[in-house]
Amino acid sequence: MKENPSWILEGCYFETCNCEVSCPCVWLQPPSHGDCRLLAAWHIERGHLEGLDLGGLNVALACYAPGLMIEGQWQAALYVDERADASQFDALVQIFGGQQGGHPAVLMSLVGEVLGISKVTIDFEEQGKSRRLLIPGIAEAEITSIQGIRGAEATIDNPPLCVVTSHPSVVARSKSYHYHDHGKEWEFSERNGYYSEFVYRP
């Protein structure tokens, strides 16, 4: 691993979908209800691409998978923080679009169709055991962690398929989740969620 990579992002992330808790897709099993309707969000605490500072910005990705997620054919829409300037926007699109390698490239290799790339307001909140995302007029989601039998938060580590490989994922349940964009519309509650810190690099 390079000591000084051309890019690195560190921060916190969460996701929610329409699967029951906990989502079978990470174990390469069929989605609970036949398809998977995923929303993932990242808050970048610090990071750069070739020296360009990307700290403090948010990114979100909405995905629709028609069956087994590992089989690909996802439809995806990428959302980038409106506070990003033109260079930061391009850098984040390159990274989360998979052009810069690393785990984002693994995820994007499963995408068969990019529905759109938008610059929008993205509010990402991290409060105690809850995580919340708001993209006005497009998406809103809130999840809260599930307590494990030993008292700490329930976690999973190193599943075959995941959004973040650098940290164990806390298992959570959604309080609310709705999405409306690109001809897609859904609303769920009491469904699966995960959150953790993350590190992405080449």
PDB file of C-alpha atoms in Angstrom:
ATOM      1  CA  MET A   1       0.000   0.000   0.000  1.00  0.00           C
ATOM      2  CA  LYS A   2       1.408   3.366  -0.990  1.00  0.00           C
ATOM      3  CA  GLU A   3       2.358   5.654   1.900  1.00  0.00           C
ATOM      4  CA  ASN A   4       1.358   8.710  -0.123  1.00  0.00           C
ATOM      5  CA  PRO A   5      -1.504   7.640  -2.395  1.00  0.00           C
ATOM      6  CA  SER A   6      -2.691   9.890  -5.210  1.00  0.00           C
ATOM      7  CA  TRP A   7      -6.023  10.075  -3.416  1.00  0.00           C
ATOM      8  CA  ILE A   8      -7.580   9.115  -0.108  1.00  0.00           C
ATOM      9  CA  LEU A   9     -10.937   9.738   1.553  1.00  0.00           C
ATOM     10  CA  GLU A  10     -11.753   9.204   5.239  1.00  0.00           C
ATOM     11  CA  GLY A  11     -14.972   9.820   7.107  1.00  0.00           C
ATOM     12  CA  CYS A  12     -18.274   8.173   7.972  1.00  0.00           C
ATOM     13  CA  TYR A  13     -20.918   6.501   5.870  1.00  0.00           C
ATOM     14  CA  PHE A  14     -24.298   4.865   6.151  1.00  0.00           C
ATOM     15  CA  GLU A  15     -26.706   2.986   3.935  1.00  0.00           C
ATOM     16  CA  THR A  16     -30.243   1.721   3.983  1.00  0.00           C
ATOM     17  CA  CYS A  17     -32.312  -0.392   1.620  1.00  0.00           C
ATOM     18  CA  ASN A  18     -35.610  -2.231   1.318  1.00  0.00           C
ATOM     19  CA  CYS A  19     -34.239  -5.549   2.610  1.00  0.00           C
ATOM     20  CA  GLU A  20     -35.124  -6.930   6.005  1.00  0.00           C
ATOM     21  CA  VAL A  21     -32.527  -6.698   8.779  1.00  0.00           C
ATOM     22  CA  SER A  22     -29.884  -7.727   8.172  1.00  0.00           C
ATOM     23  CA  CYS A  23     -29.600  -7.411   4.402  1.00  0.00           C
ATOM     24  CA  PRO A  24     -28.841 -10.809   2.811  1.00  0.00           C
ATOM     25  CA  CYS A  25     -27.175  -9.156  -0.193  1.00  0.00           C
ATOM     26  CA  VAL A  26     -23.872  -8.784   1.679  1.00  0.00           C
ATOM     27  CA  TRP A  27     -23.794 -12.604   1.929  1.00  0.00           C
ATOM     28  CA  LEU A  28     -24.447 -12.950  -1.826  1.00  0.00           C
ATOM     29  CA  GLN A  29     -28.009 -14.101  -1.191  1.00  0.00           C
ATOM     30  CA  PRO A  30     -31.159 -12.868  -2.977  1.00  0.00           C
ATOM     31  CA  PRO A  31     -32.638  -9.588  -1.698  1.00  0.00           C
ATOM     32  CA  SER A  32     -35.435 -10.021   0.852  1.00  0.00           C
ATOM     33  CA  HIS A  33     -38.085  -8.801  -1.583  1.00  0.00           C
ATOM     34  CA  GLY A  34     -36.610  -9.792  -4.947  1.00  0.00           C
ATOM     35  CA  ASP A  35     -34.801  -6.535  -5.705  1.00  0.00           C
ATOM     36  CA  CYS A  36     -32.612  -4.158  -3.694  1.00  0.00           C
ATOM     37  CA  ARG A  37     -33.254  -0.419  -3.489  1.00  0.00           C
ATOM     38  CA  LEU A  38     -30.194   1.057  -1.877  1.00  0.00           C
ATOM     39  CA  LEU A  39     -29.261   4.523  -0.691  1.00  0.00           C
ATOM     40  CA  ALA A  40     -25.711   5.105   0.552  1.00  0.00           C
ATOM     41  CA  ALA A  41     -24.207   8.346   1.833  1.00  0.00           C
ATOM     42  CA  TRP A  42     -20.723   9.469   2.794  1.00  0.00           C
ATOM     43  CA  HIS A  43     -19.449  12.410   4.826  1.00  0.00           C
ATOM     44  CA  ILE A  44     -15.810  13.038   3.954  1.00  0.00           C
ATOM     45  CA  GLU A  45     -14.010  14.281   7.044  1.00  0.00           C
ATOM     46  CA  ARG A  46     -10.672  14.570   5.282  1.00  0.00           C
ATOM     47  CA  GLY A  47      -9.277  13.594   1.947  1.00  0.00           C
ATOM     48  CA  HIS A  48      -7.775  14.726  -1.332  1.00  0.00           C
ATOM     49  CA  LEU A  49      -7.223  13.848  -4.955  1.00  0.00           C
ATOM     50  CA  GLU A  50      -3.700  14.757  -6.057  1.00  0.00           C
ATOM     51  CA  GLY A  51      -3.552  17.479  -3.415  1.00  0.00           C
ATOM     52  CA  LEU A  52      -7.034  18.894  -4.008  1.00  0.00           C
ATOM     53  CA  ASP A  53      -8.767  19.088  -0.613  1.00  0.00           C
ATOM     54  CA  LEU A  54     -12.095  17.225  -0.457  1.00  0.00           C
ATOM     55  CA  GLY A  55     -12.692  17.395   3.286  1.00  0.00           C
ATOM     56  CA  GLY A  56     -16.102  18.426   4.599  1.00  0.00           C
ATOM     57  CA  LEU A  57     -18.084  17.382   1.525  1.00  0.00           C
ATOM     58  CA  ASN A  58     -20.911  14.854   1.213  1.00  0.00           C
ATOM     59  CA  VAL A  59     -21.766  12.311  -1.477  1.00  0.00           C
ATOM     60  CA  ALA A  60     -24.744   9.984  -1.943  1.00  0.00           C
ATOM     61  CA  LEU A  61     -25.534   7.106  -4.282  1.00  0.00           C
ATOM     62  CA  ALA A  62     -28.947   5.622  -5.035  1.00  0.00           C
ATOM     63  CA  CYS A  63     -29.000   2.163  -6.623  1.00  0.00           C
ATOM     64  CA  TYR A  64     -31.592  -0.243  -7.944  1.00  0.00           C
ATOM     65  CA  ALA A  65     -30.534  -3.878  -8.354  1.00  0.00           C
ATOM     66  CA  PRO A  66     -33.104  -6.115 -10.097  1.00  0.00           C
ATOM     67  CA  GLY A  67     -31.919  -9.313  -8.405  1.00  0.00           C
ATOM     68  CA  LEU A  68     -28.742 -10.687  -6.878  1.00  0.00           C
ATOM     69  CA  MET A  69     -26.548  -7.641  -6.321  1.00  0.00           C
ATOM     70  CA  ILE A  70     -23.349  -9.509  -7.115  1.00  0.00           C
ATOM     71  CA  GLU A  71     -24.703 -10.174 -10.625  1.00  0.00           C
ATOM     72  CA  GLY A  72     -24.630  -6.450 -11.372  1.00  0.00           C
ATOM     73  CA  GLN A  73     -26.960  -4.637 -13.754  1.00  0.00           C
ATOM     74  CA  TRP A  74     -27.511  -1.951 -11.120  1.00  0.00           C
ATOM     75  CA  GLN A  75     -29.048   1.355 -12.080  1.00  0.00           C
ATOM     76  CA  ALA A  76     -27.373   4.135 -10.133  1.00  0.00           C
ATOM     77  CA  ALA A  77     -27.624   7.876  -9.563  1.00  0.00           C
ATOM     78  CA  LEU A  78     -24.782   9.847  -8.011  1.00  0.00           C
ATOM     79  CA  TYR A  79     -25.309  12.985  -5.926  1.00  0.00           C
ATOM     80  CA  VAL A  80     -22.486  15.390  -5.075  1.00  0.00           C
ATOM     81  CA  ASP A  81     -22.505  18.159  -2.478  1.00  0.00           C
ATOM     82  CA  GLU A  82     -23.472  21.524  -3.968  1.00  0.00           C
ATOM     83  CA  ARG A  83     -20.716  23.143  -1.877  1.00  0.00           C
ATOM     84  CA  ALA A  84     -18.081  21.480  -4.064  1.00  0.00           C
ATOM     85  CA  ASP A  85     -16.411  23.787  -6.557  1.00  0.00           C
ATOM     86  CA  ALA A  86     -15.914  22.627 -10.143  1.00  0.00           C
ATOM     87  CA  SER A  87     -12.596  20.898  -9.448  1.00  0.00           C
ATOM     88  CA  GLN A  88     -13.896  19.185  -6.314  1.00  0.00           C
ATOM     89  CA  PHE A  89     -17.034  18.068  -8.154  1.00  0.00           C
ATOM     90  CA  ASP A  90     -14.966  16.517 -10.937  1.00  0.00           C
ATOM     91  CA  ALA A  91     -12.682  14.819  -8.401  1.00  0.00           C
ATOM     92  CA  LEU A  92     -15.574  13.279  -6.473  1.00  0.00           C
ATOM     93  CA  VAL A  93     -17.256  12.103  -9.672  1.00  0.00           C
ATOM     94  CA  GLN A  94     -13.985  10.455 -10.726  1.00  0.00           C
ATOM     95  CA  ILE A  95     -13.538   8.727  -7.361  1.00  0.00           C
ATOM     96  CA  PHE A  96     -17.108   7.605  -6.725  1.00  0.00           C
ATOM     97  CA  GLY A  97     -17.577   6.863 -10.413  1.00  0.00           C
ATOM     98  CA  GLY A  98     -14.765   4.334 -10.156  1.00  0.00           C
ATOM     99  CA  GLN A  99     -12.249   5.970 -12.490  1.00  0.00           C
ATOM    100  CA  GLN A 100      -9.640   6.328  -9.726  1.00  0.00           C
ATOM    101  CA  GLY A 101      -9.687   2.687  -8.660  1.00  0.00           C
ATOM    102  CA  GLY A 102     -10.004   1.414  -5.110  1.00  0.00           C
ATOM    103  CA  HIS A 103     -13.204   0.013  -3.637  1.00  0.00           C
ATOM    104  CA  PRO A 104     -15.450   2.579  -5.394  1.00  0.00           C
ATOM    105  CA  ALA A 105     -14.314   1.018  -8.678  1.00  0.00           C
ATOM    106  CA  VAL A 106     -15.358  -2.418  -7.392  1.00  0.00           C
ATOM    107  CA  LEU A 107     -18.827  -1.101  -6.570  1.00  0.00           C
ATOM    108  CA  MET A 108     -19.208   0.752  -9.864  1.00  0.00           C
ATOM    109  CA  SER A 109     -18.224  -2.370 -11.809  1.00  0.00           C
ATOM    110  CA  LEU A 110     -21.656  -3.708 -10.791  1.00  0.00           C
ATOM    111  CA  VAL A 111     -23.476  -0.711 -12.289  1.00  0.00           C
ATOM    112  CA  GLY A 112     -24.952  -1.265 -15.717  1.00  0.00           C
ATOM    113  CA  GLU A 113     -26.595   2.134 -16.151  1.00  0.00           C
ATOM    114  CA  VAL A 114     -25.836   5.541 -14.637  1.00  0.00           C
ATOM    115  CA  LEU A 115     -29.138   7.386 -14.424  1.00  0.00           C
ATOM    116  CA  GLY A 116     -27.567  10.737 -13.644  1.00  0.00           C
ATOM    117  CA  ILE A 117     -24.969  12.751 -11.767  1.00  0.00           C
ATOM    118  CA  SER A 118     -26.342  15.728  -9.849  1.00  0.00           C
ATOM    119  CA  LYS A 119     -24.973  18.558  -7.735  1.00  0.00           C
ATOM    120  CA  VAL A 120     -27.416  18.998  -4.858  1.00  0.00           C
ATOM    121  CA  THR A 121     -27.844  19.974  -1.234  1.00  0.00           C
ATOM    122  CA  ILE A 122     -26.837  16.985   0.904  1.00  0.00           C
ATOM    123  CA  ASP A 123     -27.349  17.150   4.659  1.00  0.00           C
ATOM    124  CA  PHE A 124     -25.588  14.325   6.522  1.00  0.00           C
ATOM    125  CA  GLU A 125     -26.175  14.040  10.265  1.00  0.00           C
ATOM    126  CA  GLU A 126     -24.356  11.786  12.694  1.00  0.00           C
ATOM    127  CA  GLN A 127     -25.855  11.815  16.187  1.00  0.00           C
ATOM    128  CA  GLY A 128     -25.149   9.090  18.713  1.00  0.00           C
ATOM    129  CA  LYS A 129     -26.450   5.798  17.372  1.00  0.00           C
ATOM    130  CA  SER A 130     -28.422   7.420  14.555  1.00  0.00           C
ATOM    131  CA  ARG A 131     -27.536   8.592  11.056  1.00  0.00           C
ATOM    132  CA  ARG A 132     -29.676  10.792   8.835  1.00  0.00           C
ATOM    133  CA  LEU A 133     -29.524  11.995   5.232  1.00  0.00           C
ATOM    134  CA  LEU A 134     -31.593  14.661   3.530  1.00  0.00           C
ATOM    135  CA  ILE A 135     -31.472  15.601  -0.147  1.00  0.00           C
ATOM    136  CA  PRO A 136     -34.396  18.038  -0.412  1.00  0.00           C
ATOM    137  CA  GLY A 137     -37.036  16.887  -2.876  1.00  0.00           C
ATOM    138  CA  ILE A 138     -35.166  13.666  -3.646  1.00  0.00           C
ATOM    139  CA  ALA A 139     -34.306  11.518  -0.646  1.00  0.00           C
ATOM    140  CA  GLU A 140     -34.523  11.273   3.106  1.00  0.00           C
ATOM    141  CA  ALA A 141     -33.363   8.449   5.343  1.00  0.00           C
ATOM    142  CA  GLU A 142     -32.745   7.859   9.031  1.00  0.00           C
ATOM    143  CA  ILE A 143     -31.355   4.729  10.669  1.00  0.00           C
ATOM    144  CA  THR A 144     -30.569   3.715  14.264  1.00  0.00           C
ATOM    145  CA  SER A 145     -28.199   0.983  15.383  1.00  0.00           C
ATOM    146  CA  ILE A 146     -29.299  -2.344  16.842  1.00  0.00           C
ATOM    147  CA  GLN A 147     -27.887  -3.422  20.196  1.00  0.00           C
ATOM    148  CA  GLY A 148     -26.039  -6.730  20.295  1.00  0.00           C
ATOM    149  CA  ILE A 149     -26.383  -9.412  22.949  1.00  0.00           C
ATOM    150  CA  ARG A 150     -23.296  -8.193  24.843  1.00  0.00           C
ATOM    151  CA  GLY A 151     -24.635  -4.656  25.035  1.00  0.00           C
ATOM    152  CA  ALA A 152     -22.539  -3.003  22.331  1.00  0.00           C
ATOM    153  CA  GLU A 153     -23.848  -2.315  18.841  1.00  0.00           C
ATOM    154  CA  ALA A 154     -24.307  -5.364  16.628  1.00  0.00           C
ATOM    155  CA  THR A 155     -21.705  -5.489  13.847  1.00  0.00           C
ATOM    156  CA  ILE A 156     -20.658  -7.515  10.830  1.00  0.00           C
ATOM    157  CA  ASP A 157     -17.099  -7.719   9.542  1.00  0.00           C
ATOM    158  CA  ASN A 158     -15.606  -8.833   6.225  1.00  0.00           C
ATOM    159  CA  PRO A 159     -18.723 -10.015   4.353  1.00  0.00           C
ATOM    160  CA  PRO A 160     -18.305 -10.997   0.679  1.00  0.00           C
ATOM    161  CA  LEU A 161     -20.034  -7.810  -0.562  1.00  0.00           C
ATOM    162  CA  CYS A 162     -20.077  -4.446   1.188  1.00  0.00           C
ATOM    163  CA  VAL A 163     -19.848  -0.704   0.624  1.00  0.00           C
ATOM    164  CA  VAL A 164     -16.955  -0.285   3.082  1.00  0.00           C
ATOM    165  CA  THR A 165     -14.118  -2.783   3.551  1.00  0.00           C
ATOM    166  CA  SER A 166     -11.945  -0.800   5.972  1.00  0.00           C
ATOM    167  CA  HIS A 167     -14.163  -1.039   9.075  1.00  0.00           C
ATOM    168  CA  PRO A 168     -16.790  -3.380  10.553  1.00  0.00           C
ATOM    169  CA  SER A 169     -20.351  -2.266   9.814  1.00  0.00           C
ATOM    170  CA  VAL A 170     -22.819  -1.472  12.576  1.00  0.00           C
ATOM    171  CA  VAL A 171     -26.164  -3.146  11.892  1.00  0.00           C
ATOM    172  CA  ALA A 172     -29.085  -0.723  12.008  1.00  0.00           C
ATOM    173  CA  ARG A 173     -32.773  -0.398  11.252  1.00  0.00           C
ATOM    174  CA  SER A 174     -34.404   2.421   9.324  1.00  0.00           C
ATOM    175  CA  LYS A 175     -36.841   4.781  10.965  1.00  0.00           C
ATOM    176  CA  SER A 176     -37.723   6.183   7.545  1.00  0.00           C
ATOM    177  CA  TYR A 177     -36.445   5.968   3.980  1.00  0.00           C
ATOM    178  CA  HIS A 178     -37.889   7.485   0.852  1.00  0.00           C
ATOM    179  CA  TYR A 179     -36.502   8.278  -2.574  1.00  0.00           C
ATOM    180  CA  HIS A 180     -37.959   9.977  -5.641  1.00  0.00           C
ATOM    181  CA  ASP A 181     -35.848  10.703  -8.739  1.00  0.00           C
ATOM    182  CA  HIS A 182     -35.111   9.419 -12.262  1.00  0.00           C
ATOM    183  CA  GLY A 183     -38.517   7.750 -12.472  1.00  0.00           C
ATOM    184  CA  LYS A 184     -37.861   5.750  -9.311  1.00  0.00           C
ATOM    185  CA  GLU A 185     -40.049   6.160  -6.258  1.00  0.00           C
ATOM    186  CA  TRP A 186     -40.161   4.157  -3.030  1.00  0.00           C
ATOM    187  CA  GLU A 187     -40.745   4.525   0.680  1.00  0.00           C
ATOM    188  CA  PHE A 188     -39.872   2.122   3.488  1.00  0.00           C
ATOM    189  CA  SER A 189     -39.392   1.934   7.245  1.00  0.00           C
ATOM    190  CA  GLU A 190     -38.151  -0.713   9.674  1.00  0.00           C
ATOM    191  CA  ARG A 191     -35.767  -2.074   7.046  1.00  0.00           C
ATOM    192  CA  ASN A 192     -32.033  -2.717   6.906  1.00  0.00           C
ATOM    193  CA  GLY A 193     -29.276  -0.221   7.551  1.00  0.00           C
ATOM    194  CA  TYR A 194     -25.510  -0.227   8.081  1.00  0.00           C
ATOM    195  CA  TYR A 195     -23.057   2.455   9.140  1.00  0.00           C
ATOM    196  CA  SER A 196     -19.364   2.803   9.921  1.00  0.00           C
ATOM    197  CA  GLU A 197     -16.298   4.898   9.430  1.00  0.00           C
ATOM    198  CA  PHE A 198     -14.602   4.446   6.070  1.00  0.00           C
ATOM    199  CA  VAL A 199     -11.281   4.807   4.310  1.00  0.00           C
ATOM    200  CA  TYR A 200     -11.098   4.677   0.518  1.00  0.00           C
ATOM    201  CA  ARG A 201      -7.824   4.778  -1.400  1.00  0.00           C
ATOM    202  CA  PRO A 202      -6.375   3.242  -4.585  1.00  0.00           C
TER     203      PRO A 202
END
